[in-house]
Amino acid sequence: MAEETPWFFLKWFAPSTFENFDWAFPVVLYLLPAVPLLFLLKWLLTFKRQQKLDIALTKTDLRSDPLSVLRFLPGLVLFFTFLLLIIALARPQKTNEKVEQWTEGIDIMLVIDISESMQIQDFEPNRLEAAKQVARDFITGRFQDRIGLVVFSGDAFSMSPLTTDYDLLNANINTVTFDLIESRGTAIGSALAVGTNRMRESDSKSKVLILLSDGDNTAGNIDPITAAELARAYDIKIYTIAIGKEGRVPFGTDFFGRTRFVENTLDETTLREIARIGEGKFYRAIDNDALERVFQEINEFEKAEIKTTQFKDTTDFYTVYLKWAIAFLLLWLLLKSSFMSNILRD
């Protein structure tokens, strides 16, 4: 029922209207069955106490006058007056509740290795595609956090600045390939420097850098340890993930279609030291499931505090039924003073 509907409209008595009401004092509604009982009791007492006059008439003199039923009208009006007063006392209302969630958010920079060794197939379908998938899943689980993306091989390249446009971020992740950067190698230090540069002007209370790599630092013009210390100077926490197995790992096929194996090495010591300097944590992921668990754990560690604000807008409608009750009461007083109350009772 719209708030602007005039009080004298009969729509206020439609069952759908009452279904949509909240009641401030619903216990008052239990008085509704008492009204007909009260009127029944009054009728029984009146019937026993009223004086009766025996009159002898012939059957042909007995006639029924339709106007005689009007004597019940004042009582009926008073009956509805009490019902309306009880409804008004129960205070029907409608409440529109709004819930707003907000958070200051966290700035997160994903730094992903796209060097040639990320094509190794000890992950399904390979290391890079597995990393891209868990990154997309990680982004999906965030709420109002700004997330950026840096990729690196022999050099580092910023794919996306810090943003809350997760659709754009996922689109950028989908375009990541091994051919984005021509220079070969693994420039871990340069990648950390580019990620730090993207985050250094951030005024967020929490800044996180997640570095994912499968090799040694073999390129770039900045040492990884120096880059980690620079990042920590800007209050950036660093998580490092060493992806892949060491030793013989599958890498494509030979001329005859047989699986080719290559030797893979990984500088776990440097990644551990980077995480220690960045006051984060080091992880080792050797398959898809392990990599997913790593990102799930980081997701739990770096949860922003979500604050909820509730707004309640309550509109009362008891005045509608109070006006109806007053109208019925005035009508009852009018009828009580009319001929209807003086019609000879049978």
Coordinates of C-alpha atoms in Angstrom, one line a residue:
M1 CA 0.0 0.0 0.0
A2 CA 1.5 3.3 -1.1
E3 CA 2.0 5.8 1.7
E4 CA 0.2 8.5 -0.3
T5 CA -3.1 6.4 -0.6
P6 CA -5.9 8.4 1.1
W7 CA -7.1 7.0 4.4
F8 CA -10.7 6.6 3.2
F9 CA -9.8 4.1 0.5
L10 CA -11.1 0.6 1.0
K11 CA -7.8 -0.8 -0.1
W12 CA -6.6 -0.4 3.4
F13 CA -8.7 -3.4 4.3
A14 CA -7.5 -5.7 1.5
P15 CA -5.8 -8.9 2.9
S16 CA -2.6 -8.1 0.9
T17 CA -2.3 -4.8 2.8
F18 CA -2.3 -6.6 6.2
E19 CA 0.2 -9.2 4.9
N20 CA 2.7 -6.5 4.2
F21 CA 2.4 -4.8 7.6
D22 CA 4.8 -5.1 10.5
W23 CA 3.2 -4.6 13.9
A24 CA 4.8 -2.6 16.7
F25 CA 2.5 -4.2 19.3
P26 CA 1.3 -7.5 17.8
V27 CA 0.0 -8.8 21.1
V28 CA -2.8 -6.3 21.0
L29 CA -4.2 -8.2 18.0
Y30 CA -5.2 -11.0 20.4
L31 CA -8.0 -8.7 21.6
L32 CA -9.8 -8.9 18.2
P33 CA -11.6 -12.2 19.1
A34 CA -12.7 -10.6 22.4
V35 CA -14.8 -8.0 20.5
P36 CA -17.5 -10.5 19.1
L37 CA -17.5 -12.3 22.5
L38 CA -18.1 -9.0 24.3
F39 CA -21.0 -8.1 22.0
L40 CA -22.5 -11.6 22.3
L41 CA -22.4 -11.4 26.1
K42 CA -24.0 -8.0 26.0
W43 CA -26.8 -9.3 23.7
L44 CA -27.5 -12.3 26.1
L45 CA -27.6 -10.0 29.2
T46 CA -29.9 -7.6 27.4
F47 CA -32.2 -10.3 26.1
K48 CA -32.6 -11.8 29.7
R49 CA -33.1 -8.4 31.4
Q50 CA -35.4 -6.6 28.9
Q51 CA -39.1 -6.4 29.7
K52 CA -41.5 -8.4 27.5
L53 CA -45.1 -7.6 26.8
D54 CA -47.4 -10.4 25.7
I55 CA -49.8 -9.3 22.9
A56 CA -52.3 -11.6 21.3
L57 CA -52.6 -11.2 17.5
T58 CA -54.1 -13.2 14.8
K59 CA -51.8 -14.8 12.3
T60 CA -53.1 -12.6 9.6
D61 CA -52.1 -9.5 11.5
L62 CA -48.4 -10.7 11.8
R63 CA -46.3 -8.8 9.2
S64 CA -42.5 -8.5 8.8
D65 CA -41.2 -5.1 8.2
P66 CA -37.8 -4.9 6.4
L67 CA -37.0 -1.7 8.2
S68 CA -36.9 -3.6 11.5
V69 CA -33.4 -4.9 10.7
L70 CA -32.1 -1.4 10.9
R71 CA -32.1 -1.6 14.6
F72 CA -29.0 -3.8 14.4
L73 CA -27.1 -1.1 12.4
P74 CA -25.9 1.0 15.4
G75 CA -24.5 -2.1 17.2
L76 CA -22.8 -3.2 14.0
V77 CA -21.2 0.2 13.6
L78 CA -20.0 0.1 17.2
F79 CA -18.6 -3.4 16.7
F80 CA -16.4 -2.2 13.8
T81 CA -15.3 0.8 15.8
F82 CA -13.8 -1.4 18.4
L83 CA -12.1 -3.6 15.8
L84 CA -10.6 -0.5 14.1
L85 CA -9.4 0.8 17.5
I86 CA -7.6 -2.5 18.3
I87 CA -5.9 -2.4 14.9
A88 CA -4.8 1.1 15.4
L89 CA -3.4 0.2 18.9
A90 CA -1.4 -2.6 17.4
R91 CA 0.3 0.1 15.3
P92 CA 0.7 -1.3 11.8
Q93 CA 3.8 0.0 10.0
K94 CA 6.3 -0.8 7.3
T95 CA 10.0 -0.8 7.6
N96 CA 12.5 -0.4 4.8
E97 CA 15.8 -1.7 6.0
K98 CA 19.0 -0.9 4.1
V99 CA 22.3 -2.5 4.7
E100 CA 25.5 -0.8 3.5
Q101 CA 28.8 -2.6 3.6
W102 CA 32.1 -0.8 3.2
T103 CA 35.8 -1.2 4.0
E104 CA 38.9 0.8 3.7
G105 CA 40.3 -2.0 1.5
I106 CA 43.7 -3.4 0.9
D107 CA 46.1 -2.6 -1.9
I108 CA 47.4 -5.8 -3.5
M109 CA 50.0 -6.1 -6.3
L110 CA 50.2 -9.5 -8.1
V111 CA 53.7 -10.0 -9.5
I112 CA 53.8 -13.0 -11.9
D113 CA 56.8 -14.6 -13.6
I114 CA 56.2 -15.2 -17.4
S115 CA 59.7 -16.4 -18.2
E116 CA 60.2 -19.3 -20.6
S117 CA 60.4 -21.8 -17.7
M118 CA 56.8 -21.1 -16.8
Q119 CA 55.9 -23.2 -19.8
I120 CA 57.0 -26.3 -17.9
Q121 CA 54.1 -28.8 -17.6
D122 CA 54.4 -30.1 -14.0
F123 CA 51.2 -28.0 -13.6
E124 CA 48.1 -28.4 -15.7
P125 CA 48.3 -27.2 -18.5
N126 CA 51.5 -25.4 -17.5
R127 CA 52.8 -23.2 -14.7
L128 CA 51.7 -19.9 -16.2
E129 CA 48.1 -20.9 -17.0
A130 CA 47.8 -22.4 -13.5
A131 CA 49.1 -19.2 -12.0
K132 CA 46.6 -17.1 -14.1
Q133 CA 43.7 -19.3 -12.9
V134 CA 44.4 -19.0 -9.2
A135 CA 45.0 -15.2 -9.7
R136 CA 41.5 -14.9 -11.2
D137 CA 40.0 -17.0 -8.3
F138 CA 41.8 -14.8 -5.8
I139 CA 40.5 -11.6 -7.4
T140 CA 36.9 -13.0 -7.3
G141 CA 37.1 -13.5 -3.5
R142 CA 38.1 -9.9 -2.8
F143 CA 35.8 -7.0 -1.7
Q144 CA 36.6 -3.4 -2.5
D145 CA 40.4 -4.1 -2.6
R146 CA 42.5 -2.4 -5.2
I147 CA 44.5 -4.9 -7.1
G148 CA 47.2 -4.4 -9.7
L149 CA 49.3 -6.7 -11.9
V150 CA 53.0 -6.8 -12.8
V151 CA 54.5 -9.5 -15.1
F152 CA 58.2 -10.1 -15.6
S153 CA 60.8 -12.2 -17.4
G154 CA 64.0 -10.6 -18.5
D155 CA 62.4 -7.2 -17.7
A156 CA 59.3 -6.2 -15.7
F157 CA 56.2 -4.7 -17.1
S158 CA 53.1 -3.2 -15.3
M159 CA 50.0 -4.7 -16.9
S160 CA 47.5 -3.0 -14.6
P161 CA 47.6 -0.2 -12.0
L162 CA 45.8 -0.7 -8.6
T163 CA 42.1 -0.8 -9.5
T164 CA 38.8 -2.1 -8.2
D165 CA 37.6 -2.8 -11.8
Y166 CA 38.0 -6.6 -11.5
D167 CA 36.5 -7.2 -14.9
L168 CA 39.3 -5.1 -16.5
L169 CA 41.9 -6.8 -14.3
N170 CA 40.7 -10.3 -15.3
A171 CA 40.7 -9.2 -19.0
N172 CA 44.4 -8.1 -18.6
I173 CA 45.2 -11.5 -16.9
N174 CA 43.7 -13.3 -19.9
T175 CA 46.0 -11.5 -22.3
V176 CA 49.2 -12.5 -20.4
T177 CA 51.4 -14.7 -22.6
F178 CA 55.1 -15.6 -22.7
D179 CA 55.6 -13.2 -25.6
L180 CA 54.7 -10.0 -23.8
I181 CA 58.4 -9.3 -22.9
E182 CA 61.1 -10.0 -25.5
S183 CA 64.1 -10.1 -23.2
R184 CA 64.7 -13.5 -21.6
G185 CA 65.6 -14.3 -18.1
T186 CA 64.1 -13.8 -14.6
A187 CA 64.3 -10.3 -13.3
I188 CA 62.9 -10.7 -9.8
G189 CA 64.5 -7.6 -8.4
S190 CA 63.1 -5.4 -11.3
A191 CA 59.7 -6.9 -10.8
L192 CA 59.7 -6.0 -7.1
A193 CA 60.9 -2.5 -8.0
V194 CA 58.1 -2.0 -10.5
G195 CA 55.4 -3.3 -8.1
T196 CA 56.8 -1.0 -5.3
N197 CA 56.7 2.0 -7.6
R198 CA 53.1 1.3 -8.4
M199 CA 52.3 1.2 -4.7
R200 CA 54.6 3.8 -3.1
E201 CA 52.1 6.6 -3.4
S202 CA 49.2 4.5 -1.9
D203 CA 47.8 5.8 1.4
S204 CA 46.1 2.5 2.2
K205 CA 46.7 1.2 5.7
S206 CA 47.6 -2.3 4.3
K207 CA 49.7 -2.8 1.2
V208 CA 50.6 -6.4 0.0
L209 CA 52.8 -7.7 -2.8
I210 CA 52.5 -11.3 -3.9
L211 CA 55.5 -12.5 -5.9
L212 CA 55.2 -15.7 -7.9
S213 CA 58.3 -17.1 -9.6
D214 CA 59.8 -20.5 -10.6
G215 CA 63.5 -19.5 -11.1
D216 CA 66.6 -17.7 -10.0
N217 CA 67.2 -14.0 -10.5
T218 CA 69.1 -14.0 -13.8
A219 CA 68.3 -10.6 -15.2
G220 CA 67.4 -7.0 -14.4
N221 CA 69.5 -4.1 -12.9
I222 CA 68.5 -4.3 -9.3
D223 CA 69.2 -7.0 -6.7
P224 CA 66.1 -8.8 -5.3
I225 CA 67.2 -8.2 -1.7
T226 CA 67.7 -4.5 -2.2
A227 CA 64.3 -4.3 -4.0
A228 CA 62.7 -6.1 -1.0
E229 CA 64.2 -3.7 1.5
L230 CA 62.9 -0.8 -0.7
A231 CA 59.4 -2.3 -0.7
R232 CA 59.5 -2.7 3.1
A233 CA 60.5 1.0 3.4
Y234 CA 57.1 1.8 1.9
D235 CA 55.3 -0.6 4.4
I236 CA 54.6 -3.2 1.7
K237 CA 54.2 -6.7 3.0
I238 CA 55.6 -9.4 0.7
Y239 CA 54.4 -12.9 0.1
T240 CA 56.6 -15.1 -2.1
I241 CA 55.5 -18.3 -3.9
A242 CA 58.1 -20.7 -5.4
I243 CA 56.2 -22.5 -8.1
G244 CA 57.3 -25.9 -9.6
K245 CA 59.4 -28.9 -8.8
E246 CA 63.2 -29.0 -8.9
G247 CA 65.1 -31.6 -10.9
R248 CA 63.7 -33.3 -14.1
V249 CA 60.3 -31.9 -15.1
P250 CA 58.3 -32.4 -18.3
F251 CA 58.7 -29.6 -20.9
G252 CA 56.9 -30.2 -24.3
T253 CA 57.6 -33.1 -26.6
D254 CA 60.4 -34.2 -28.9
F255 CA 60.3 -34.9 -32.7
F256 CA 58.7 -38.2 -32.1
G257 CA 56.0 -36.9 -29.8
R258 CA 57.5 -38.2 -26.7
T259 CA 57.5 -36.1 -23.4
R260 CA 60.7 -34.1 -23.1
F261 CA 62.3 -33.5 -19.7
V262 CA 64.5 -30.7 -18.6
E263 CA 66.4 -29.9 -15.4
N264 CA 64.8 -27.1 -13.4
T265 CA 66.5 -25.2 -10.5
L266 CA 65.0 -22.6 -8.2
D267 CA 66.6 -20.1 -5.8
E268 CA 64.4 -20.9 -2.8
T269 CA 66.8 -19.1 -0.4
T270 CA 66.4 -15.7 -2.1
L271 CA 62.6 -16.0 -2.1
R272 CA 62.6 -16.9 1.6
E273 CA 64.8 -13.9 2.4
I274 CA 62.5 -11.6 0.4
A275 CA 59.5 -12.8 2.4
R276 CA 61.4 -12.4 5.7
I277 CA 62.4 -8.8 4.8
G278 CA 58.8 -8.1 3.7
E279 CA 57.4 -9.5 7.0
G280 CA 55.2 -11.8 4.9
K281 CA 55.5 -15.6 4.3
F282 CA 57.2 -17.9 1.9
Y283 CA 55.3 -20.8 0.2
R284 CA 56.3 -23.7 -2.0
A285 CA 53.7 -25.0 -4.5
I286 CA 54.5 -28.1 -6.5
D287 CA 51.1 -28.7 -8.2
N288 CA 47.8 -27.0 -9.0
D289 CA 46.1 -28.0 -5.7
A290 CA 49.0 -26.7 -3.6
L291 CA 49.0 -23.4 -5.5
E292 CA 45.3 -23.0 -4.9
R293 CA 45.8 -23.6 -1.2
V294 CA 48.5 -21.0 -1.1
F295 CA 46.3 -18.3 -2.5
Q296 CA 43.4 -19.3 -0.3
E297 CA 45.7 -19.0 2.8
I298 CA 46.9 -15.5 1.7
N299 CA 43.3 -14.6 1.0
E300 CA 42.4 -15.4 4.6
F301 CA 45.5 -13.6 6.0
E302 CA 44.8 -10.4 4.2
K303 CA 41.1 -9.9 4.9
A304 CA 39.9 -6.3 5.2
E305 CA 37.6 -5.5 8.0
I306 CA 34.1 -5.1 6.5
K307 CA 31.9 -2.6 8.4
T308 CA 28.2 -2.8 8.1
T309 CA 25.8 0.1 8.6
Q310 CA 22.0 -0.5 8.8
F311 CA 19.4 2.1 8.1
K312 CA 15.7 1.6 9.1
D313 CA 13.0 3.8 7.6
T314 CA 9.8 3.1 9.5
T315 CA 6.4 4.5 8.4
D316 CA 3.4 4.2 10.7
F317 CA -0.1 3.5 9.4
Y318 CA -2.1 3.4 12.6
T319 CA -3.5 6.9 11.9
V320 CA -5.4 5.4 8.9
Y321 CA -7.3 3.0 11.1
L322 CA -7.7 5.5 13.9
K323 CA -9.4 7.9 11.4
W324 CA -11.7 5.1 10.3
A325 CA -12.5 4.3 14.0
I326 CA -13.4 7.9 14.7
A327 CA -15.6 8.0 11.5
F328 CA -17.4 4.9 12.7
L329 CA -17.8 6.3 16.2
L330 CA -19.3 9.5 14.9
L331 CA -21.7 7.5 12.7
W332 CA -22.7 5.4 15.8
L333 CA -23.4 8.5 17.8
L334 CA -25.5 9.8 14.9
L335 CA -27.5 6.5 14.6
K336 CA -27.9 6.2 18.3
S337 CA -29.8 9.5 18.3
S338 CA -31.9 8.6 15.3
F339 CA -35.1 6.6 15.0
M340 CA -33.1 3.4 14.4
S341 CA -32.4 2.9 18.1
N342 CA -36.1 3.3 18.9
I343 CA -37.5 0.8 16.5
L344 CA -39.8 -1.6 18.4
R345 CA -37.9 -4.7 19.2
D346 CA -39.5 -8.0 18.4

